Short mmCIF file of C-alpha atoms and ligand atoms in Angstrom, two decimals:
data_model
loop_
_atom_site.label_atom_id
_atom_site.label_comp_id
_atom_site.label_asym_id
_atom_site.label_seq_id
_atom_site.Cartn_x
_atom_site.Cartn_y
_atom_site.Cartn_z
CA MET A 1 98.05 214.36 29.75
CA GLU A 2 99.49 216.67 27.17
CA ARG A 3 96.62 218.27 26.67
CA GLN A 4 95.91 219.24 29.95
CA SER A 5 99.05 221.42 30.24
CA PRO A 6 98.23 224.50 28.32
CA LEU A 7 95.04 224.50 30.53
CA ARG A 8 96.90 224.74 33.45
CA ILE A 9 99.41 227.59 32.05
CA VAL A 10 95.90 229.54 31.32
CA ALA A 11 94.85 228.90 34.83
CA ALA A 12 98.10 229.85 36.31
CA LEU A 13 97.87 233.40 34.32
CA ALA A 14 94.49 233.75 35.14
CA VAL A 15 95.37 233.50 39.24
CA ALA A 16 98.36 235.83 38.70
CA GLY A 17 95.72 238.29 36.79
CA LEU A 18 93.15 237.76 39.54
CA GLY A 19 95.91 238.46 41.95
CA LEU A 20 96.81 241.75 40.59
CA ALA A 21 93.03 242.81 40.22
CA LEU A 22 92.54 241.78 43.73
CA ALA A 23 95.38 243.80 44.94
CA LEU A 24 93.79 246.84 42.96
CA LEU A 25 90.27 246.87 44.14
CA LEU A 26 91.67 246.30 47.79
CA ARG A 27 93.39 249.29 47.18
CA ALA A 28 96.71 247.95 47.98
CA PRO A 29 99.90 250.01 46.97
CA PRO A 30 101.13 249.76 43.81
CA ALA A 31 104.22 248.07 45.10
CA ALA A 32 102.08 245.25 46.68
CA ALA A 33 100.17 245.02 43.71
CA LEU A 34 103.10 244.47 41.51
CA LEU A 35 104.51 242.08 44.04
CA ALA A 36 101.24 239.74 43.32
CA LEU A 37 101.62 240.09 39.60
CA LEU A 38 105.49 239.06 39.79
CA ALA A 39 104.47 235.98 42.08
CA GLY A 40 101.47 235.03 39.66
CA ILE A 41 104.23 235.05 36.91
CA ALA A 42 106.49 233.25 38.71
CA GLY A 43 103.72 230.70 39.65
CA CYS A 44 102.98 230.06 35.77
CA ALA A 45 106.93 229.73 35.63
CA VAL A 46 106.82 227.00 38.19
CA ALA A 47 103.77 225.41 36.56
CA PHE A 48 105.29 225.48 33.11
CA ALA A 49 108.61 223.89 34.70
CA ALA A 50 106.92 221.37 36.15
CA ARG A 51 105.14 220.11 33.15
CA ARG A 52 108.57 219.60 31.34
CA GLU A 53 110.10 218.03 34.28
CA ARG A 54 107.69 215.75 35.20
CA PRO A 55 106.89 213.37 32.46
CA THR A 56 104.41 210.71 33.01
CA LEU A 57 105.41 207.49 33.88
CA ALA A 58 103.58 206.00 30.95
CA GLY A 59 105.47 208.32 28.51
CA VAL A 60 108.97 207.04 29.81
CA ASP A 61 107.89 203.63 29.35
CA SER A 62 106.67 203.85 25.78
CA ARG A 63 109.35 205.95 24.77
CA ASN A 64 111.87 203.71 26.15
CA ALA A 65 110.22 200.46 24.50
CA GLU A 66 110.58 202.24 20.77
CA ASP A 67 113.70 203.71 21.36
CA SER A 68 116.06 200.95 23.22
CA ARG A 69 113.99 197.82 23.66
CA PRO A 70 112.93 195.82 20.91
CA PRO A 71 110.15 193.72 20.84
CA ILE A 72 110.06 190.28 22.57
CA ALA A 73 109.54 188.71 19.06
CA GLU A 74 112.73 190.12 17.49
CA VAL A 75 114.77 189.20 20.42
CA LEU A 76 113.55 185.57 20.24
CA ARG A 77 114.34 185.74 16.64
CA ALA A 78 118.09 186.38 17.29
CA ILE A 79 118.51 183.42 19.44
CA ASP A 80 119.47 179.80 17.67
CA ASP A 81 117.44 177.58 20.51
CA PRO A 82 113.64 176.91 20.17
CA MET A 83 111.94 179.82 22.28
CA LEU A 84 108.36 180.47 22.96
CA VAL A 85 106.34 183.12 24.82
CA VAL A 86 103.60 181.49 26.58
CA ARG A 87 100.61 183.92 27.64
CA ASP A 88 97.38 182.29 29.34
CA ALA A 89 98.82 178.63 28.30
CA HIS A 90 98.54 180.07 24.48
CA VAL A 91 101.90 180.30 22.05
CA GLU A 92 101.94 183.86 21.96
CA ALA A 93 105.12 184.23 19.76
CA ALA A 94 107.63 181.74 18.86
CA ASN A 95 111.02 182.02 17.05
CA GLU A 96 112.29 180.20 13.79
CA ALA A 97 113.83 177.50 15.73
CA ALA A 98 110.93 176.72 17.60
CA LEU A 99 108.50 176.83 14.55
CA ALA A 100 111.12 174.40 12.72
CA LEU A 101 111.03 171.72 15.65
CA LEU A 102 107.12 172.12 16.67
CA GLY A 103 105.61 173.08 13.59
CA ARG A 104 104.62 176.22 11.95
CA HIS A 105 101.07 176.09 13.32
CA ILE A 106 101.77 176.47 16.85
CA GLU A 107 101.68 180.42 17.42
CA GLY A 108 98.53 181.46 18.75
CA THR A 109 97.49 177.61 19.57
CA ASP A 110 97.27 175.96 23.28
CA VAL A 111 100.70 175.05 24.56
CA ARG A 112 99.76 171.56 24.95
CA LEU A 113 99.10 170.98 21.37
CA ALA A 114 102.40 173.00 20.48
CA ILE A 115 104.49 171.12 22.43
CA ARG A 116 103.12 167.85 22.57
CA HIS A 117 104.85 166.14 25.45
CA PRO A 118 103.24 164.99 29.30
CA ALA A 119 106.10 166.68 31.37
CA ALA A 120 106.04 169.68 29.22
CA ALA A 121 102.12 170.29 29.25
CA GLU A 122 102.40 169.30 33.36
CA LEU A 123 105.21 171.85 33.92
CA LEU A 124 103.14 174.84 31.54
CA LEU A 125 99.99 174.25 33.16
CA ARG A 126 101.21 174.46 36.59
CA ALA A 127 101.54 177.97 38.39
CA PRO A 128 104.98 179.37 38.61
CA GLY A 129 106.55 179.11 41.97
CA ALA A 130 106.64 182.09 44.32
CA ASP A 131 110.38 182.53 44.00
CA GLY A 132 110.24 183.32 40.37
CA ALA A 133 112.87 180.91 39.35
CA PRO A 134 112.67 179.09 35.96
CA ALA A 135 110.79 175.88 36.40
CA ARG A 136 112.31 172.70 34.42
CA ALA A 137 111.95 169.38 32.68
CA GLU A 138 113.81 167.29 30.61
CA LEU A 139 111.85 165.69 27.44
CA VAL A 140 112.70 162.76 25.73
CA GLY A 141 111.78 162.12 21.92
CA LEU A 142 110.57 165.65 21.40
CA GLY A 143 111.23 166.40 17.23
CA GLY A 144 111.86 162.69 16.75
CA GLY A 145 113.93 159.61 17.44
CA ASP A 146 115.59 159.86 21.36
CA ARG A 147 116.35 163.44 21.28
CA LEU A 148 116.56 164.73 24.74
CA TRP A 149 115.63 168.74 25.08
CA ALA A 150 115.90 170.48 28.61
CA LEU A 151 112.68 172.62 28.63
CA SER A 152 112.89 175.66 30.95
CA ALA A 153 109.90 178.28 31.81
CA ALA A 154 110.44 181.30 33.18
CA PRO A 155 107.87 183.59 34.76
CA LEU A 156 108.22 187.26 33.01
CA PRO A 157 106.68 190.26 35.31
CA ASP A 158 103.69 190.40 33.24
CA GLY A 159 102.40 187.12 33.91
CA ARG A 160 103.74 185.43 30.54
CA ARG A 161 106.42 182.92 30.68
CA LEU A 162 109.52 182.72 28.53
CA VAL A 163 109.77 178.79 27.42
CA ARG A 164 113.32 177.68 26.03
CA LEU A 165 114.36 174.47 24.81
CA ALA A 166 117.80 173.55 24.88
CA ASP A 167 118.99 170.21 22.87
CA LEU A 168 121.03 168.06 25.12
CA SER A 169 121.31 165.12 22.24
CA GLN A 170 124.78 165.68 21.62
CA ALA A 171 125.93 166.17 25.20
CA ARG A 172 124.04 163.09 26.33
CA ALA A 173 125.73 160.93 23.30
CA ALA A 174 129.46 162.25 24.11
CA GLU A 175 128.90 161.47 27.87
CA GLN A 176 127.54 157.83 26.65
CA MET A 177 130.50 157.78 24.33
CA ARG A 178 132.91 158.22 26.98
CA ALA A 179 131.42 155.93 29.47
CA ASP A 180 131.35 153.22 26.49
CA PHE A 181 135.02 154.11 25.74
CA VAL A 182 135.97 153.37 29.60
CA ALA A 183 133.77 150.12 29.56
CA ASN A 184 135.51 149.07 26.26
CA ALA A 185 139.03 149.65 27.30
CA SER A 186 138.82 147.80 30.59
CA HIS A 187 137.05 144.91 29.08
CA GLU A 188 139.97 144.72 26.35
CA LEU A 189 142.27 144.86 29.06
CA ARG A 190 140.75 142.89 31.39
CA THR A 191 140.92 139.76 29.15
CA PRO A 192 144.39 139.29 28.64
CA LEU A 193 144.93 140.18 32.12
CA ALA A 194 142.54 137.47 33.22
CA THR A 195 144.61 135.19 30.81
CA LEU A 196 148.24 136.31 32.45
CA LEU A 197 146.97 135.94 35.95
CA GLY A 198 145.58 132.29 35.28
CA PHE A 199 148.93 131.29 33.68
CA THR A 200 150.94 132.73 36.43
CA GLU A 201 148.76 130.73 38.89
CA THR A 202 149.30 127.58 36.82
CA LEU A 203 153.04 127.99 36.39
CA GLN A 204 153.34 128.48 40.63
CA ASP A 205 152.11 124.98 40.81
CA GLU A 206 155.08 123.20 40.60
CA GLU A 207 153.73 119.77 39.35
CA ALA A 208 152.36 121.84 36.41
CA ALA A 209 155.28 124.03 35.77
CA GLY A 210 157.65 120.95 35.72
CA ASP A 211 157.12 120.02 32.04
CA PRO A 212 159.51 122.30 30.42
CA ALA A 213 157.56 122.05 26.96
CA THR A 214 154.33 122.95 28.81
CA ARG A 215 156.09 125.76 30.81
CA ALA A 216 157.41 127.04 27.19
CA ARG A 217 153.68 126.95 25.88
CA PHE A 218 152.42 128.94 28.95
CA LEU A 219 155.17 131.52 28.73
CA LYS A 220 154.38 132.45 25.34
CA ILE A 221 151.02 132.70 25.61
CA MET A 222 151.72 135.13 28.73
CA PHE A 223 153.94 137.01 26.53
CA ASP A 224 151.75 137.48 23.66
CA GLU A 225 148.85 138.37 26.04
CA ALA A 226 151.03 141.20 27.89
CA THR A 227 152.31 142.26 24.33
CA ARG A 228 148.41 142.46 23.41
CA MET A 229 148.05 144.72 26.65
CA ARG A 230 151.07 146.84 25.79
CA THR A 231 149.72 147.77 22.07
CA LEU A 232 146.34 148.45 23.60
CA VAL A 233 147.69 150.97 26.03
CA ASP A 234 150.04 152.26 23.33
CA ASP A 235 147.44 152.82 21.37
CA LEU A 236 145.29 154.42 23.74
CA ILE A 237 147.95 157.21 24.86
CA SER A 238 148.36 157.70 20.98
CA LEU A 239 144.82 158.43 20.19
CA SER A 240 144.36 160.69 23.56
CA ARG A 241 147.91 162.63 21.84
CA ILE A 242 146.21 163.01 18.80
CA GLU A 243 143.16 164.20 20.17
CA ALA A 244 144.83 166.87 22.73
CA ASP A 245 146.78 168.37 19.51
CA ARG A 246 143.77 168.10 17.14
CA PHE A 247 143.37 172.16 16.65
CA ALA A 248 147.48 172.20 16.12
CA ALA A 249 148.06 171.35 12.50
CA PRO A 250 151.13 170.07 12.13
CA SER A 251 153.66 172.01 9.19
CA ASP A 252 156.48 169.98 8.30
CA PRO A 253 156.87 169.06 4.87
CA VAL A 254 156.52 165.18 4.67
CA ASP A 255 157.08 163.36 1.21
CA LEU A 256 154.17 160.94 1.42
CA LEU A 257 155.79 158.70 -1.08
CA ARG A 258 158.58 158.27 1.11
CA VAL A 259 156.41 157.52 4.02
CA ALA A 260 154.62 154.96 1.84
CA GLN A 261 157.82 153.34 1.14
CA ASN A 262 158.85 153.00 4.56
CA VAL A 263 155.73 151.67 5.71
CA ARG A 264 156.09 148.73 3.01
CA ASP A 265 159.60 148.17 4.14
CA SER A 266 158.67 148.02 7.94
CA LEU A 267 155.31 145.61 6.72
CA PHE A 268 157.57 143.29 4.93
CA GLU A 269 157.46 140.39 7.72
CA LEU A 270 153.68 140.59 8.00
CA ALA A 271 153.19 140.58 3.97
CA LYS A 272 155.50 137.71 3.75
CA THR A 273 153.42 135.72 6.15
CA ARG A 274 150.03 136.61 4.06
CA GLY A 275 151.63 135.74 0.94
CA SER A 276 151.08 139.19 -0.15
CA GLU A 277 152.98 142.13 -1.97
CA ILE A 278 152.98 145.72 -1.02
CA GLU A 279 152.54 147.76 -4.16
CA ILE A 280 152.96 151.29 -4.50
CA GLU A 281 151.91 153.57 -7.24
CA ASN A 282 152.25 157.01 -7.78
CA GLU A 283 150.06 158.99 -10.03
CA ALA A 284 150.36 162.51 -8.13
CA ARG A 285 151.71 165.36 -9.23
CA ALA A 286 153.71 166.31 -6.17
CA THR A 287 153.87 164.37 -2.71
CA ILE A 288 154.65 166.52 0.11
CA VAL A 289 152.04 167.42 2.40
CA PRO A 290 152.26 169.36 5.38
CA GLY A 291 152.54 166.97 8.35
CA GLU A 292 154.00 165.12 11.35
CA ARG A 293 156.19 162.25 9.54
CA ALA A 294 155.54 159.90 12.52
CA GLN A 295 151.63 159.93 12.70
CA LEU A 296 151.35 160.01 8.74
CA GLY A 297 153.61 156.78 9.31
CA GLN A 298 151.15 155.46 11.71
CA LEU A 299 148.15 156.35 9.91
CA LEU A 300 149.14 154.27 6.64
CA SER A 301 150.58 151.77 8.48
CA ASN A 302 147.32 150.79 10.26
CA LEU A 303 145.78 150.86 6.78
CA VAL A 304 148.00 148.65 5.25
CA THR A 305 147.92 146.22 8.03
CA ASN A 306 144.13 146.25 8.03
CA ALA A 307 144.38 145.51 4.26
CA LEU A 308 147.21 142.51 5.01
CA ASN A 309 144.97 141.12 7.84
CA TYR A 310 141.42 141.33 6.50
CA GLY A 311 142.30 141.22 2.55
CA ARG A 312 142.63 138.26 0.68
CA ALA A 313 146.00 136.31 1.50
CA GLY A 314 147.98 135.75 -1.44
CA ALA A 315 146.69 139.14 -3.24
CA PRO A 316 148.73 142.06 -3.56
CA VAL A 317 147.83 145.07 -1.24
CA ARG A 318 148.05 148.38 -3.21
CA VAL A 319 149.06 152.02 -1.96
CA LYS A 320 148.05 154.77 -4.55
CA LEU A 321 148.94 158.18 -4.54
CA GLU A 322 146.54 160.56 -6.99
CA GLU A 323 145.43 164.12 -7.47
CA ALA A 324 141.86 164.49 -5.79
CA GLY A 325 141.47 168.01 -7.21
CA GLY A 326 140.53 171.34 -5.12
CA GLY A 327 144.57 171.08 -3.76
CA MET A 328 144.11 167.60 -2.20
CA LEU A 329 146.36 164.63 -2.34
CA ARG A 330 144.58 161.15 -2.35
CA VAL A 331 146.27 157.84 -0.84
CA ARG A 332 144.32 154.80 -1.70
CA VAL A 333 144.84 151.63 0.29
CA ILE A 334 143.11 148.91 -1.51
CA ASP A 335 142.98 145.11 -1.22
CA GLN A 336 140.99 142.11 -2.40
CA GLY A 337 139.40 140.83 0.61
CA GLU A 338 135.54 139.92 1.39
CA GLY A 339 134.89 143.52 1.82
CA ILE A 340 132.73 145.11 4.21
CA ALA A 341 128.66 145.16 4.77
CA PRO A 342 127.43 148.71 4.25
CA GLU A 343 125.74 148.72 7.75
CA HIS A 344 129.13 148.42 9.41
CA ILE A 345 130.97 151.09 7.30
CA PRO A 346 130.11 154.11 9.21
CA ARG A 347 130.76 152.60 12.71
CA LEU A 348 134.25 151.61 11.58
CA THR A 349 136.35 154.38 12.56
CA GLU A 350 134.61 154.42 16.35
CA ARG A 351 136.70 153.35 18.87
CA PHE A 352 136.87 149.20 19.76
CA TYR A 353 133.91 148.57 16.90
CA ARG A 354 134.99 145.84 14.91
CA VAL A 355 133.01 143.67 12.30
CA ASP A 356 134.37 140.29 13.58
CA ALA A 357 135.66 140.79 17.13
CA SER A 358 137.34 137.23 17.14
CA ARG A 359 138.86 137.58 13.96
CA SER A 360 140.28 141.05 14.69
CA ARG A 361 141.76 139.38 18.21
CA SER A 362 143.22 136.47 16.55
CA VAL A 363 145.67 138.80 14.04
CA GLY A 364 146.37 140.80 17.01
CA GLY A 365 143.99 143.60 16.91
CA THR A 366 142.33 146.10 19.77
CA GLY A 367 139.69 147.73 17.11
CA LEU A 368 141.69 151.29 17.49
CA GLY A 369 143.38 151.53 14.23
CA LEU A 370 140.74 153.21 12.20
CA ALA A 371 139.85 155.63 14.98
CA ILE A 372 143.63 156.64 14.97
CA ALA A 373 143.98 157.03 11.48
CA LYS A 374 140.83 159.11 11.08
CA HIS A 375 141.92 161.59 13.86
CA ILE A 376 145.48 161.88 12.21
CA ALA A 377 143.58 162.64 9.13
CA LEU A 378 141.77 164.94 10.49
CA ARG A 379 144.43 166.51 12.45
CA HIS A 380 146.42 166.92 9.20
CA ARG A 381 143.09 169.18 7.73
CA GLY A 382 142.26 165.93 5.86
CA ARG A 383 140.02 163.32 5.89
CA LEU A 384 139.41 159.40 5.60
CA GLU A 385 136.81 157.31 3.74
CA ILE A 386 135.83 153.93 3.40
CA VAL A 387 134.60 152.58 0.14
CA SER A 388 133.99 148.63 0.15
CA LYS A 389 132.45 146.17 -1.99
CA GLN A 390 131.42 142.62 -0.63
CA GLY A 391 133.25 139.94 -2.40
CA GLU A 392 135.72 142.13 -4.22
CA GLY A 393 137.54 144.18 -1.75
CA THR A 394 138.07 147.28 0.11
CA SER A 395 139.85 150.66 -0.58
CA VAL A 396 140.24 152.99 2.58
CA ARG A 397 140.98 156.69 1.15
CA VAL A 398 142.98 159.54 2.89
CA TYR A 399 142.67 163.16 1.32
CA LEU A 400 145.40 165.14 2.68
CA PRO A 401 146.27 169.25 1.41
CA HIS A 402 149.16 169.56 -0.54
CA ALA A 403 151.94 171.52 1.02
CA PRO A 404 151.69 175.18 -0.04
CA GLY A 405 153.73 175.65 -3.18
CA ASP A 406 154.51 172.11 -3.81
CA THR A 407 153.84 172.06 -7.50
CA ALA A 408 156.88 169.46 -8.39
N1 LIG U 1 140.28 146.26 4.88
C1 LIG U 1 139.34 145.72 5.59
N2 LIG U 1 138.60 144.73 5.05
C2 LIG U 1 137.65 144.25 5.85
N3 LIG U 1 137.50 144.80 7.19
C3 LIG U 1 138.26 145.72 7.72
C4 LIG U 1 138.93 146.32 6.79
N4 LIG U 1 139.67 147.15 7.75
C5 LIG U 1 139.29 147.31 8.98
N5 LIG U 1 138.28 146.09 9.05
C6 LIG U 1 137.36 145.96 10.01
O1 LIG U 1 136.89 147.05 10.99
C7 LIG U 1 137.29 146.87 12.14
C8 LIG U 1 138.22 147.88 12.65
O2 LIG U 1 139.29 148.30 12.00
P1 LIG U 1 140.62 148.56 13.04
O3 LIG U 1 141.87 148.97 12.39
O4 LIG U 1 140.08 150.14 13.49
O5 LIG U 1 140.73 147.60 14.27
P2 LIG U 1 141.57 146.33 14.46
O6 LIG U 1 142.38 146.16 13.11
O7 LIG U 1 140.22 145.22 14.56
O8 LIG U 1 142.38 146.71 15.25
P3 LIG U 1 143.84 147.13 15.77
O9 LIG U 1 143.28 148.48 16.70
O10 LIG U 1 144.75 146.39 15.45
O11 LIG U 1 143.81 147.72 14.07
C9 LIG U 1 138.13 145.62 11.88
O12 LIG U 1 138.32 144.75 12.92
C10 LIG U 1 137.57 144.72 10.80
O13 LIG U 1 136.36 144.18 11.00
MG1 LIG U 2 143.53 147.39 12.23
#
């Protein structure tokens, strides 16, 4: 196209010259000849201007593509989700996430080999809908395990398809956890409620309620079950409050040694019934942490209660404060119980997870204590770790940052 433009100018000049020659040949007055020449020159000017003002469409497209639109492969590279460009059922381009998920060999291969899943093959071989809307499918198991992916294939104007895989595994796990939580909480409330209703009914029967000893025994059971329900509801409320505040780290200076001493005093009765002493040892250079005193008390109380309940009766429970390095203070709550089998350890901080549910229930447990402890530690920018050796005992460790400037 560019090469044609000078030709057009030469042609226009030639026409202008021809006009002048004709005018002179026909003996036109000099003024008319001059007019013809001027008209010719104006024609040249218009032709020249037209060349500059009307670039070809292809010229515009290629310049825009070079100057402002990065190639599609580069756009894909900037996206974290696995993405592919598919042309004629073959993978034309794939980003890093897609290569990591589907394999490095997929570029250039048949899309059915790249995404080995029947639902994906069916969707990608089907012609796109006339409305141009992306087609969608859910793929289970791609990339191992029971991972869940949402595949969407959007048609591009040139006939290619842009394929995106969004990982839904975490969202589904969260949904499952929520459903499990509601089911577990309802179950935990239902059991004592059923006991309460049963005994209320029995007490309404005058014959059964007549004997004062039986009545007193029933009332004691009802009281225990109602207390259990209250504890569960209190724990649930406290867990949801800690979770709601999880991004607001508390900052009051709290002396953890004092907190441990208070917990020891408040659990004196339980320790006595178990025949155990609560021994506090402080080896930390400083014991002040930024925190919320009540929550830190709840955290240590949950751990020491567990150590007393599941530790060996008659053996001491030790609470050790020490330096963990990196500006962190470590508290270890150590018992000499039977310990916990390794397969249970990662799940102990899940809500309602119990190694031995009937043993936990027999000591009034609801299975929320460690979940609460973990969330309190996280809210305080710390963490909780469980180390246990079967036959030797368990050590639950909490790491919390020292208060800034606390070097006492
Ligand atoms: N020190 C420990 N030694 C052995 N097992 C433990 C210990 N601490 C916790 N566990 C196990 O972990 C489970 C979960 O503990 P968690 O404190 O969350 O709940 P719980 O004690 O059953 O009830 P609660 O909500 O009243 O604390 C317990 O049921 C118990 O099986
Ligand atoms: Mg507990």
